[in-house]
Amino acid sequence: MKSFNFLLDIERENKPRENGLTMVLDKGLGLENAESLMKISGEYVDFLKFGWGTSIVHDRDIIKDKVEMYKSFDIVPYTGGTLFEIAYKNNKLDDFFKEAHDLGFETIEISDGSINIPHENKLESIELAKNEGFKILSEVGKKDPNLDKQLSLDERIDLMQSELDAGSSLVIVEAREGGKDIGIFDASGKAKDDEIDYIVGNFDKDKILWEAPNKDQQVFFILKLGNSVNLGNVSTDDITSLETLRRGLRGDTLGKL
Amino acid sequence: MKSFNFLLDIERENKPRENGLTMVLDKGLGLENAESLMKISGEYVDFLKFGWGTSIVHDRDIIKDKVEMYKSFDIVPYTGGTLFEIAYKNNKLDDFFKEAHDLGFETIEISDGSINIPHENKLESIELAKNEGFKILSEVGKKDPNLDKQLSLDERIDLMQSELDAGSSLVIVEAREGGKDIGIFDASGKAKDDEIDYIVGNFDKDKILWEAPNKDQQVFFILKLGNSVNLGNVSTDDITSLETLRRGLRGDTLGKL
Amino acid sequence: MKSFNFLLDIERENKPRENGLTMVLDKGLGLENAESLMKISGEYVDFLKFGWGTSIVHDRDIIKDKVEMYKSFDIVPYTGGTLFEIAYKNNKLDDFFKEAHDLGFETIEISDGSINIPHENKLESIELAKNEGFKILSEVGKKDPNLDKQLSLDERIDLMQSELDAGSSLVIVEAREGGKDIGIFDASGKAKDDEIDYIVGNFDKDKILWEAPNKDQQVFFILKLGNSVNLGNVSTDDITSLETLRRGLRGDTLGKL
């Protein structure tokens, strides 16, 4: 039972959820530290991303233990998109799928944020991974702001739709760890309202996961699109904060949901 | 015994202290992680705030264990003001007091930062909580910068004084987790020197606890008001840093106290 | 064995390394929390600084345990420069050396960032500490940006060279915990390219450790000076991130090394 449970008036769906998803970015937490955090707030984490290529520099044993630990809290751990891109670039997709499987990952992210992948090849990779038994999150957007700006809104939506059609479960809108000057955020980290309107007017919003690493961005999305918006790249420090924002239990959203 | 204890020339009062108080903001630390941190630096924490409505989304068992753990380090754990406001708004003050008591809290914060509470009702709530056996911290200021700016300095001081008279032990000056564009901080987080002068010229400074989440703000207050200034919303990462600032053991205050 | 080890194509020297050194700043982590972090990423830490005077406010037992724990991961723990400066200022260098030794430190930092030390005395202190059996890191630069700006580049290089000649193993270029408006960083934290060119053109770059607390600064140095640049004041949260930047496993350096 929750403390002060009589004050919990905004309900949330239980996991596994269809929307209101929270994706958290793990930059390399120790196993015990992560487990202590999950004991208090793991029920509010839907997806847990092993950030970019971090797993490559960590021991297999510890990655296996972390994957298993996260799963024990009904969290879906998955490999960050950069890891796929490195495997793709090195022509090692088969080894990548096998190792991801052996480590216990059942979901992987497929992206082309850091390297150039012809879009038909990205779609093929999505299908390939699906056939290998993985659930796929795919990400649209470039990590380099100058390249990212070359994508028009209509192009972005077309890419998103074709990735969904190819078998992606959810499409992630890139914002990196910092959330500034990238995708739908300007240089100060402020969200571009009209662009978001256009995207949600032309794409199933339950199939979008918005990277929104900063609190102001999380507040913005919750107030704009409702508390069942899917949000990602949430810092491990902010898991509880985000859940209280979704429930109207922090000043920024209290009485506004 | 401390390491290098022969270098510790600026003394500090032991807990429980009358001033030089440090209030730390817990945004949802795991029990074991928090305990490891308290083992090294718990003696420098006077008050530990379970931030805003975070406790509402956490299990009773873990909150009880955290409250007990903090108490074992002679720290006063207390419930953040937003929690009181939510209970007030829902007409559940009796349940709130009972649950706070059952969870082991002996101190609560009473604020009106997020909702509109007629000031006589806020004062009544302070008296009510006091009669229920709680020690009260009360907070003056609005979380919305636009509303907060409508408070004149004299009004602010009047509110502070009346809350003290009603039974509050200490009055907190709002600055949120971010410390920018709020209360006595401008949009860049810089403290408004003249406003602080006016407040301490017209109010017992040992009864004020200044929220000062950023290091520059902590340095500012220590250099301006002395190392026995009461400071709050200190991040769990900065407990040791603040103590060294108070003792002249970090460059910013070394040789200046 | 590493996860996805077939993707690890940029090799790094093993510890103890001659270059590509990473120095991490510990601001007061709990023993258990630090140990959990070192289990996953300790192999990427060469030097671990007990920041400024933090050790002075911590119990001897816990400092001894932390020193021993870090050593068990082949990390060199050392005392921050401010601690030396406080001892110097109080005429307690002998006690300082003895206590550092008793706590298990074999390396200390010697700096004059916060107090005024005639340079010949700083050099003497380096020699003295060396005779006491310590390995020395020395730091050049002032913590006060106004004082720091008074140092010309040529003066800075002269100071660095004379400290190396006096027995310092490595010279640290000051940037503090924040990395802004200090040393080779401007007020926005951007590195001054031409100044760095001048320094590396006139000093052995393997003997420099650049404090670079922010990710953009780390990326800048790796792209400019190569992945075996020595970097310091890395946050405990960013140990894994920095190692992936050095290996081209994060978007910012992927395909650029």
PDB file of C-alpha atoms in Angstrom, chain B residues 153-162 164 194-208 210 225:
ATOM      1  CA  LEU B 153       8.513  42.553   0.659  1.00  0.00           C
ATOM      2  CA  ASP B 154       6.488  43.986   3.509  1.00  0.00           C
ATOM      3  CA  GLU B 155       3.667  41.549   2.829  1.00  0.00           C
ATOM      4  CA  ARG B 156       6.148  38.707   2.793  1.00  0.00           C
ATOM      5  CA  ILE B 157       7.554  39.728   6.149  1.00  0.00           C
ATOM      6  CA  ASP B 158       4.052  40.146   7.624  1.00  0.00           C
ATOM      7  CA  LEU B 159       3.133  36.654   6.481  1.00  0.00           C
ATOM      8  CA  MET B 160       6.330  35.240   7.920  1.00  0.00           C
ATOM      9  CA  GLN B 161       5.780  36.903  11.274  1.00  0.00           C
ATOM     10  CA  SER B 162       2.174  35.804  11.609  1.00  0.00           C
ATOM     11  CA  LEU B 164       5.827  32.274  13.446  1.00  0.00           C
ATOM     12  CA  ASP B 194      18.777  44.505  -1.150  1.00  0.00           C
ATOM     13  CA  GLU B 195      15.677  42.392  -0.634  1.00  0.00           C
ATOM     14  CA  ILE B 196      17.590  40.049   1.647  1.00  0.00           C
ATOM     15  CA  ASP B 197      18.945  43.023   3.592  1.00  0.00           C
ATOM     16  CA  TYR B 198      15.404  44.254   4.062  1.00  0.00           C
ATOM     17  CA  ILE B 199      14.142  40.871   5.236  1.00  0.00           C
ATOM     18  CA  VAL B 200      16.932  40.267   7.756  1.00  0.00           C
ATOM     19  CA  GLY B 201      16.571  43.871   8.949  1.00  0.00           C
ATOM     20  CA  ASN B 202      12.944  43.175   9.789  1.00  0.00           C
ATOM     21  CA  PHE B 203      12.805  39.546  10.884  1.00  0.00           C
ATOM     22  CA  ASP B 204      14.726  37.258  13.257  1.00  0.00           C
ATOM     23  CA  LYS B 205      17.240  35.708  10.893  1.00  0.00           C
ATOM     24  CA  ASP B 206      17.647  32.544  12.974  1.00  0.00           C
ATOM     25  CA  LYS B 207      13.983  31.812  12.218  1.00  0.00           C
ATOM     26  CA  ILE B 208      14.460  31.927   8.443  1.00  0.00           C
ATOM     27  CA  TRP B 210      16.577  30.108   2.869  1.00  0.00           C
ATOM     28  CA  LEU B 225      24.996  36.226   6.575  1.00  0.00           C
TER      29      LEU B 225
END
